[in-house]
PDB file of C-alpha atoms in Angstrom:
ATOM      1  CA  MET A   1     -47.536 -13.025  15.936  1.00 45.00           C
ATOM      2  CA  GLY A   2     -48.655 -12.280  19.488  1.00 44.00           C
ATOM      3  CA  GLY A   3     -48.008 -15.885  20.543  1.00 43.00           C
ATOM      4  CA  CYS A   4     -44.575 -15.844  19.012  1.00 40.00           C
ATOM      5  CA  MET A   5     -43.748 -12.597  20.743  1.00 37.00           C
ATOM      6  CA  GLY A   6     -44.861 -14.140  23.986  1.00 40.00           C
ATOM      7  CA  ILE A   7     -42.371 -16.975  23.573  1.00 42.00           C
ATOM      8  CA  ASP A   8     -39.483 -14.849  22.297  1.00 44.00           C
ATOM      9  CA  PRO A   9     -39.700 -11.103  22.938  1.00 47.00           C
ATOM     10  CA  THR A  10     -36.931 -10.422  20.383  1.00 44.00           C
ATOM     11  CA  TYR A  11     -38.889 -11.991  17.496  1.00 45.00           C
ATOM     12  CA  GLY A  12     -39.213  -9.536  14.623  1.00 48.00           C
ATOM     13  CA  GLN A  13     -37.153  -6.884  16.358  1.00 49.00           C
ATOM     14  CA  VAL A  14     -33.754  -5.435  15.473  1.00 46.00           C
ATOM     15  CA  ILE A  15     -30.983  -6.851  17.607  1.00 44.00           C
ATOM     16  CA  HIS A  16     -27.995  -4.499  17.889  1.00 43.00           C
ATOM     17  CA  LEU A  17     -24.817  -6.530  17.789  1.00 40.00           C
ATOM     18  CA  PRO A  18     -21.626  -5.217  19.397  1.00 45.00           C
ATOM     19  CA  HIS A  19     -19.274  -3.387  17.052  1.00 42.00           C
ATOM     20  CA  ALA A  20     -16.420  -5.568  15.797  1.00 44.00           C
ATOM     21  CA  PRO A  21     -13.814  -3.566  13.874  1.00 46.00           C
ATOM     22  CA  VAL A  22     -12.702  -5.081  10.581  1.00 46.00           C
ATOM     23  CA  ARG A  23      -9.028  -4.705   9.912  1.00 51.00           C
ATOM     24  CA  ALA A  24      -7.949  -3.988   6.387  1.00 51.00           C
ATOM     25  CA  PRO A  25      -5.429  -6.311   4.776  1.00 53.00           C
ATOM     26  CA  GLU A  26      -3.126  -3.388   4.226  1.00 50.00           C
ATOM     27  CA  PRO A  27       0.577  -3.883   3.590  1.00 49.00           C
ATOM     28  CA  ARG A  28       2.092  -4.697   6.953  1.00 53.00           C
ATOM     29  CA  VAL A  29       4.729  -2.007   6.829  1.00 41.00           C
ATOM     30  CA  GLY A  30       7.603  -2.881   9.112  1.00 43.00           C
ATOM     31  CA  GLN A  31       6.578  -6.541   9.278  1.00 58.00           C
ATOM     32  CA  VAL A  32       6.939  -7.561   5.639  1.00 67.00           C
ATOM     33  CA  ALA A  33      10.461  -7.033   4.348  1.00 84.00           C
ATOM     34  CA  LEU A  34       9.907  -7.034   0.575  1.00 93.00           C
ATOM     35  CA  GLN A  35       6.610  -6.228  -1.098  1.00 93.00           C
ATOM     36  CA  GLU A  36       5.958  -6.133  -4.826  1.00 94.00           C
ATOM     37  CA  VAL A  37       3.326  -3.807  -6.246  1.00 93.00           C
ATOM     38  CA  GLN A  38       2.127  -3.975  -9.841  1.00 91.00           C
ATOM     39  CA  ALA A  39       0.136  -1.411 -11.775  1.00 84.00           C
ATOM     40  CA  ALA A  40      -3.157  -2.646 -13.188  1.00 81.00           C
ATOM     41  CA  PHE A  41      -2.459  -1.119 -16.599  1.00 80.00           C
ATOM     42  CA  ALA A  42       0.240   0.820 -18.447  1.00 75.00           C
ATOM     43  CA  GLY A  43       0.889   4.324 -17.166  1.00 72.00           C
ATOM     44  CA  ASP A  44      -1.235   3.957 -14.034  1.00 77.00           C
ATOM     45  CA  ILE A  45       0.334   6.006 -11.245  1.00 81.00           C
ATOM     46  CA  ALA A  46      -1.981   4.697  -8.519  1.00 86.00           C
ATOM     47  CA  VAL A  47       0.789   2.502  -7.128  1.00 88.00           C
ATOM     48  CA  ALA A  48       2.879   5.496  -6.089  1.00 88.00           C
ATOM     49  CA  GLY A  49       0.000   7.115  -4.218  1.00 86.00           C
ATOM     50  CA  PHE A  50      -0.851   3.844  -2.506  1.00 88.00           C
ATOM     51  CA  ILE A  51       2.700   3.351  -1.256  1.00 88.00           C
ATOM     52  CA  LEU A  52       2.963   6.945  -0.039  1.00 86.00           C
ATOM     53  CA  ALA A  53      -0.269   6.453   1.920  1.00 83.00           C
ATOM     54  CA  ALA A  54       0.971   3.172   3.390  1.00 84.00           C
ATOM     55  CA  LEU A  55       4.377   4.379   4.571  1.00 82.00           C
ATOM     56  CA  ARG A  56       4.544   4.633   8.331  1.00 74.00           C
ATOM     57  CA  ARG A  57       5.664   7.867   9.926  1.00 72.00           C
ATOM     58  CA  SER A  58       9.395   8.036  10.486  1.00 72.00           C
ATOM     59  CA  ALA A  59      12.105  10.597  11.162  1.00 76.00           C
ATOM     60  CA  ARG A  60      14.239   8.736   8.635  1.00 85.00           C
ATOM     61  CA  PRO A  61      14.284   9.548   4.905  1.00 89.00           C
ATOM     62  CA  VAL A  62      12.859   7.357   2.152  1.00 91.00           C
ATOM     63  CA  LEU A  63      14.963   6.268  -0.827  1.00 93.00           C
ATOM     64  CA  TRP A  64      13.069   6.215  -4.157  1.00 94.00           C
ATOM     65  CA  VAL A  65      14.800   4.844  -7.281  1.00 96.00           C
ATOM     66  CA  GLN A  66      13.472   4.910 -10.875  1.00 94.00           C
ATOM     67  CA  ASP A  67      14.748   3.512 -14.143  1.00 93.00           C
ATOM     68  CA  ARG A  68      14.484   5.492 -17.371  1.00 91.00           C
ATOM     69  CA  VAL A  69      11.342   3.812 -18.726  1.00 89.00           C
ATOM     70  CA  SER A  70       9.492   4.177 -15.413  1.00 88.00           C
ATOM     71  CA  ARG A  71      10.207   7.909 -15.409  1.00 86.00           C
ATOM     72  CA  ARG A  72       8.952   8.192 -18.964  1.00 86.00           C
ATOM     73  CA  GLU A  73       5.767   6.185 -18.308  1.00 83.00           C
ATOM     74  CA  ARG A  74       4.782   7.474 -14.853  1.00 82.00           C
ATOM     75  CA  GLY A  75       6.853  10.607 -14.339  1.00 80.00           C
ATOM     76  CA  ARG A  76       8.663  11.795 -11.254  1.00 84.00           C
ATOM     77  CA  LEU A  77       7.124  12.174  -7.826  1.00 80.00           C
ATOM     78  CA  TYR A  78       5.678  15.591  -7.066  1.00 74.00           C
ATOM     79  CA  LEU A  79       5.112  15.557  -3.330  1.00 70.00           C
ATOM     80  CA  PRO A  80       3.163  18.863  -3.043  1.00 68.00           C
ATOM     81  CA  GLY A  81       0.527  17.282  -5.275  1.00 63.00           C
ATOM     82  CA  GLY A  82      -0.012  14.481  -2.782  1.00 57.00           C
ATOM     83  CA  GLY A  83      -2.276  16.618  -0.634  1.00 53.00           C
ATOM     84  CA  LYS A  84      -0.892  15.219   2.617  1.00 52.00           C
ATOM     85  CA  ARG A  85       1.822  15.823   5.132  1.00 54.00           C
ATOM     86  CA  MET A  86       4.561  13.395   4.302  1.00 62.00           C
ATOM     87  CA  ALA A  87       5.071  10.615   6.810  1.00 62.00           C
ATOM     88  CA  PHE A  88       8.848  10.785   6.455  1.00 67.00           C
ATOM     89  CA  SER A  89      11.500  13.447   6.948  1.00 67.00           C
ATOM     90  CA  ALA A  90      12.885  13.589   3.403  1.00 82.00           C
ATOM     91  CA  LEU A  91      12.718  11.878   0.036  1.00 84.00           C
ATOM     92  CA  LEU A  92      15.953  10.850  -1.662  1.00 90.00           C
ATOM     93  CA  GLN A  93      15.282  10.381  -5.379  1.00 91.00           C
ATOM     94  CA  ILE A  94      17.732   8.511  -7.608  1.00 92.00           C
ATOM     95  CA  GLU A  95      17.310   8.336 -11.369  1.00 93.00           C
ATOM     96  CA  VAL A  96      19.207   5.668 -13.300  1.00 94.00           C
ATOM     97  CA  SER A  97      19.032   4.147 -16.764  1.00 93.00           C
ATOM     98  CA  HIS A  98      18.857   0.397 -16.286  1.00 94.00           C
ATOM     99  CA  ALA A  99      17.131  -2.143 -14.055  1.00 94.00           C
ATOM    100  CA  ARG A 100      20.448  -3.479 -12.781  1.00 95.00           C
ATOM    101  CA  ASP A 101      21.274  -0.007 -11.444  1.00 96.00           C
ATOM    102  CA  VAL A 102      17.906   0.210  -9.693  1.00 96.00           C
ATOM    103  CA  LEU A 103      18.516  -3.157  -8.043  1.00 97.00           C
ATOM    104  CA  TRP A 104      22.010  -2.140  -6.938  1.00 96.00           C
ATOM    105  CA  ALA A 105      20.730   1.083  -5.355  1.00 96.00           C
ATOM    106  CA  MET A 106      17.869  -0.784  -3.686  1.00 97.00           C
ATOM    107  CA  GLU A 107      20.227  -3.379  -2.224  1.00 96.00           C
ATOM    108  CA  GLU A 108      22.487  -0.685  -0.842  1.00 95.00           C
ATOM    109  CA  GLY A 109      19.511   1.146   0.612  1.00 95.00           C
ATOM    110  CA  ALA A 110      18.010  -2.012   2.079  1.00 94.00           C
ATOM    111  CA  SER A 111      21.253  -2.530   3.999  1.00 93.00           C
ATOM    112  CA  CYS A 112      21.062   0.943   5.562  1.00 92.00           C
ATOM    113  CA  SER A 113      19.085   1.027   8.797  1.00 89.00           C
ATOM    114  CA  GLY A 114      19.151   4.820   8.634  1.00 90.00           C
ATOM    115  CA  LEU A 115      16.453   4.766   5.958  1.00 92.00           C
ATOM    116  CA  GLY A 116      12.740   4.628   6.691  1.00 90.00           C
ATOM    117  CA  ALA A 117      11.945   2.666   3.515  1.00 92.00           C
ATOM    118  CA  VAL A 118      13.260   1.868   0.043  1.00 95.00           C
ATOM    119  CA  VAL A 119      11.113   2.063  -3.100  1.00 95.00           C
ATOM    120  CA  GLY A 120      12.290   1.018  -6.554  1.00 96.00           C
ATOM    121  CA  GLU A 121      10.507   1.244  -9.920  1.00 94.00           C
ATOM    122  CA  ILE A 122      11.414  -1.176 -12.721  1.00 92.00           C
ATOM    123  CA  ASP A 123       9.533  -1.408 -15.996  1.00 89.00           C
ATOM    124  CA  GLY A 124       8.887  -4.629 -17.902  1.00 86.00           C
ATOM    125  CA  ASN A 125      10.706  -7.921 -17.388  1.00 88.00           C
ATOM    126  CA  PRO A 126      14.428  -7.196 -17.645  1.00 91.00           C
ATOM    127  CA  LYS A 127      16.845 -10.092 -17.372  1.00 92.00           C
ATOM    128  CA  ALA A 128      18.451  -8.574 -14.285  1.00 94.00           C
ATOM    129  CA  LEU A 129      15.187  -8.801 -12.347  1.00 93.00           C
ATOM    130  CA  ASP A 130      15.033 -12.532 -11.694  1.00 93.00           C
ATOM    131  CA  PHE A 131      14.174 -14.583  -8.617  1.00 95.00           C
ATOM    132  CA  THR A 132      17.739 -14.364  -7.327  1.00 96.00           C
ATOM    133  CA  ALA A 133      17.670 -10.565  -7.453  1.00 96.00           C
ATOM    134  CA  THR A 134      14.430 -10.370  -5.473  1.00 96.00           C
ATOM    135  CA  LYS A 135      15.753 -12.925  -2.997  1.00 96.00           C
ATOM    136  CA  ARG A 136      18.796 -10.746  -2.360  1.00 96.00           C
ATOM    137  CA  LEU A 137      16.537  -7.772  -1.739  1.00 96.00           C
ATOM    138  CA  ALA A 138      14.347  -9.744   0.653  1.00 95.00           C
ATOM    139  CA  LEU A 139      17.304 -11.031   2.664  1.00 95.00           C
ATOM    140  CA  ARG A 140      18.888  -7.603   3.000  1.00 94.00           C
ATOM    141  CA  ALA A 141      15.600  -6.036   4.041  1.00 92.00           C
ATOM    142  CA  GLU A 142      14.970  -8.733   6.639  1.00 92.00           C
ATOM    143  CA  ALA A 143      18.462  -8.298   8.055  1.00 92.00           C
ATOM    144  CA  SER A 144      18.171  -4.509   8.416  1.00 91.00           C
ATOM    145  CA  GLY A 145      14.450  -4.202   9.145  1.00 90.00           C
ATOM    146  CA  VAL A 146      13.996  -1.621   6.379  1.00 92.00           C
ATOM    147  CA  PRO A 147      10.723  -2.052   4.412  1.00 92.00           C
ATOM    148  CA  VAL A 148      11.368  -2.433   0.679  1.00 95.00           C
ATOM    149  CA  TRP A 149       8.810  -1.880  -2.078  1.00 95.00           C
ATOM    150  CA  LEU A 150       9.364  -3.007  -5.649  1.00 95.00           C
ATOM    151  CA  ILE A 151       7.072  -1.307  -8.182  1.00 94.00           C
ATOM    152  CA  ARG A 152       6.668  -3.234 -11.424  1.00 90.00           C
ATOM    153  CA  SER A 153       4.689  -2.524 -14.574  1.00 81.00           C
ATOM    154  CA  HIS A 154       1.362  -4.146 -15.397  1.00 72.00           C
ATOM    155  CA  ASP A 155       2.979  -6.744 -17.678  1.00 71.00           C
ATOM    156  CA  ALA A 156       5.429  -8.019 -15.062  1.00 71.00           C
ATOM    157  CA  ALA A 157       5.845 -11.789 -15.037  1.00 72.00           C
ATOM    158  CA  GLY A 158       8.040 -14.440 -13.495  1.00 80.00           C
ATOM    159  CA  LEU A 159       8.909 -15.651 -10.034  1.00 87.00           C
ATOM    160  CA  SER A 160       9.553 -13.316  -7.131  1.00 92.00           C
ATOM    161  CA  ALA A 161      10.787 -13.694  -3.568  1.00 91.00           C
ATOM    162  CA  ALA A 162       8.528 -10.852  -2.417  1.00 92.00           C
ATOM    163  CA  ARG A 163       6.597 -11.818   0.717  1.00 90.00           C
ATOM    164  CA  GLU A 164       3.492 -10.091  -0.619  1.00 91.00           C
ATOM    165  CA  ARG A 165       2.549  -9.258  -4.210  1.00 92.00           C
ATOM    166  CA  TRP A 166      -0.114  -6.634  -4.854  1.00 92.00           C
ATOM    167  CA  ARG A 167      -1.985  -5.351  -7.908  1.00 91.00           C
ATOM    168  CA  ILE A 168      -3.262  -1.790  -7.563  1.00 92.00           C
ATOM    169  CA  ARG A 169      -5.590   0.358  -9.645  1.00 90.00           C
ATOM    170  CA  SER A 170      -7.297   3.689  -9.075  1.00 86.00           C
ATOM    171  CA  ALA A 171     -10.863   3.754  -7.756  1.00 86.00           C
ATOM    172  CA  PRO A 172     -13.372   6.638  -7.606  1.00 82.00           C
ATOM    173  CA  SER A 173     -12.568   8.892  -4.679  1.00 83.00           C
ATOM    174  CA  MET A 174     -14.963   9.311  -1.795  1.00 79.00           C
ATOM    175  CA  ARG A 175     -17.076  12.457  -1.472  1.00 79.00           C
ATOM    176  CA  ALA A 176     -15.560  15.356   0.398  1.00 79.00           C
ATOM    177  CA  PRO A 177     -17.289  15.679   3.802  1.00 76.00           C
ATOM    178  CA  HIS A 178     -17.897  19.438   3.450  1.00 80.00           C
ATOM    179  CA  ASP A 179     -18.447  19.656  -0.316  1.00 82.00           C
ATOM    180  CA  PRO A 180     -20.310  16.769  -2.028  1.00 78.00           C
ATOM    181  CA  GLY A 181     -19.225  18.077  -5.417  1.00 80.00           C
ATOM    182  CA  ALA A 182     -15.514  17.930  -4.649  1.00 80.00           C
ATOM    183  CA  PRO A 183     -13.259  14.868  -4.655  1.00 78.00           C
ATOM    184  CA  GLY A 184     -12.595  13.414  -1.241  1.00 78.00           C
ATOM    185  CA  PRO A 185      -9.990  10.961   0.061  1.00 79.00           C
ATOM    186  CA  PRO A 186      -8.329   8.871  -2.678  1.00 84.00           C
ATOM    187  CA  CYS A 187      -9.317   5.229  -3.062  1.00 88.00           C
ATOM    188  CA  TRP A 188      -7.694   2.178  -4.608  1.00 90.00           C
ATOM    189  CA  GLN A 189      -8.844  -1.209  -5.815  1.00 91.00           C
ATOM    190  CA  VAL A 190      -6.387  -3.541  -4.136  1.00 90.00           C
ATOM    191  CA  GLU A 191      -5.684  -7.170  -4.979  1.00 91.00           C
ATOM    192  CA  LEU A 192      -3.333  -9.303  -2.924  1.00 90.00           C
ATOM    193  CA  PHE A 193      -2.708 -12.088  -5.416  1.00 90.00           C
ATOM    194  CA  ARG A 194       0.170 -13.848  -3.698  1.00 89.00           C
ATOM    195  CA  ALA A 195       1.349 -13.827  -0.090  1.00 87.00           C
ATOM    196  CA  ARG A 196       2.975 -15.875   2.623  1.00 84.00           C
ATOM    197  CA  GLY A 197       1.013 -16.351   5.802  1.00 81.00           C
ATOM    198  CA  ARG A 198      -2.387 -15.044   4.721  1.00 82.00           C
ATOM    199  CA  PRO A 199      -4.898 -15.729   1.948  1.00 86.00           C
ATOM    200  CA  PRO A 200      -5.219 -13.569  -1.168  1.00 88.00           C
ATOM    201  CA  GLY A 201      -8.191 -11.296  -1.738  1.00 88.00           C
ATOM    202  CA  LYS A 202      -9.571  -8.102  -3.251  1.00 90.00           C
ATOM    203  CA  TRP A 203     -10.651  -4.926  -1.457  1.00 88.00           C
ATOM    204  CA  VAL A 204     -11.300  -1.215  -1.905  1.00 90.00           C
ATOM    205  CA  MET A 205      -9.210   0.977   0.369  1.00 87.00           C
ATOM    206  CA  ARG A 206      -9.020   4.678   1.075  1.00 85.00           C
ATOM    207  CA  HIS A 207      -6.518   7.042   2.642  1.00 80.00           C
ATOM    208  CA  ASP A 208      -7.749   8.643   5.847  1.00 77.00           C
ATOM    209  CA  PHE A 209      -5.953  12.006   5.870  1.00 72.00           C
ATOM    210  CA  ALA A 210      -6.888  12.858   9.457  1.00 71.00           C
ATOM    211  CA  GLN A 211      -5.502   9.617  10.900  1.00 69.00           C
ATOM    212  CA  ASP A 212      -2.874   9.127   8.167  1.00 69.00           C
ATOM    213  CA  ARG A 213      -3.784   5.490   7.683  1.00 72.00           C
ATOM    214  CA  LEU A 214      -5.384   3.105   5.198  1.00 77.00           C
ATOM    215  CA  ASP A 215      -8.992   2.038   5.775  1.00 76.00           C
ATOM    216  CA  LEU A 216     -11.299  -0.421   4.094  1.00 80.00           C
ATOM    217  CA  VAL A 217     -14.229   1.167   2.256  1.00 79.00           C
ATOM    218  CA  SER A 218     -17.634  -0.345   3.010  1.00 68.00           C
ATOM    219  CA  GLU A 219     -19.572  -1.900   0.132  1.00 58.00           C
ATOM    220  CA  ALA A 220     -22.399   0.555   0.767  1.00 51.00           C
ATOM    221  CA  GLY A 221     -19.999   3.387   0.028  1.00 49.00           C
ATOM    222  CA  ASP A 222     -20.779   5.241   3.257  1.00 49.00           C
ATOM    223  CA  GLY A 223     -17.286   5.185   4.695  1.00 48.00           C
ATOM    224  CA  ALA A 224     -14.730   2.884   6.207  1.00 44.00           C
ATOM    225  CA  VAL A 225     -15.828  -0.245   8.009  1.00 45.00           C
ATOM    226  CA  ALA A 226     -13.116  -0.160  10.641  1.00 42.00           C
ATOM    227  CA  GLY A 227     -14.799   2.445  12.818  1.00 41.00           C
ATOM    228  CA  ASP A 228     -12.449   4.399  15.025  1.00 39.00           C
ATOM    229  CA  ASP A 229     -10.114   1.484  15.511  1.00 37.00           C
ATOM    230  CA  PRO A 230      -6.762   2.147  13.794  1.00 36.00           C
ATOM    231  CA  LEU A 231      -5.783  -0.359  11.158  1.00 38.00           C
ATOM    232  CA  ARG A 232      -2.104  -0.381  11.754  1.00 38.00           C
ATOM    233  CA  GLN A 233      -0.578  -2.336  14.561  1.00 35.00           C
ATOM    234  CA  ASP A 234       2.298   0.151  14.767  1.00 34.00           C
ATOM    235  CA  VAL A 235       0.097   3.065  15.842  1.00 28.00           C
ATOM    236  CA  THR A 236       2.928   4.682  17.771  1.00 29.00           C
ATOM    237  CA  ARG A 237       5.288   5.982  15.154  1.00 35.00           C
ATOM    238  CA  ALA A 238       8.780   7.288  15.395  1.00 33.00           C
TER     239      ALA A 238
END
């Protein structure tokens, strides 16, 4: 051992490598026009919390549209229960009966640059929700620059023009920093199963309340792996 140490003084010692922040593959809000998010199982409301955490801060309102079955399965949004300061100025909720009405409202909203984002919930695989319908949404969103999220149920099938397609399920929350017995920041198991421009993958992500951003959770469970480096490219928000 002594001879080896004489040749290489770092042999057997810990070498501290420079910190290299790991960026989470979070939804690129503001860069991806249409994103599709699917629940992992029936009645799972994790998708709504994930989208609320991912929305970038804006002085513009968010349009949220639900069909009848989605309201029955997942309920209406209750913002005070979110435990966070909303990243947008107001929430405009529209409740309709059929998928075709959701798509119409989403198209109209996607054409309005005065909105911060458009979110629509459609249950099942209705005939109205075909590839052409999602293509229309994508084109309108790209033209206006308004991010559009399409929430679909766990049994959704078929083609989609969404630039990214996600599957979300709830994960155990992290421990509260000041009370180990209390639930901490919410976490999600996130699967990007189809995308343009980047490979698919699976991750666990959390919502950082203090920074109002999404972080990757380390495999060791001791926190986010991104350090103090913000995940979002659009750190400066309106």
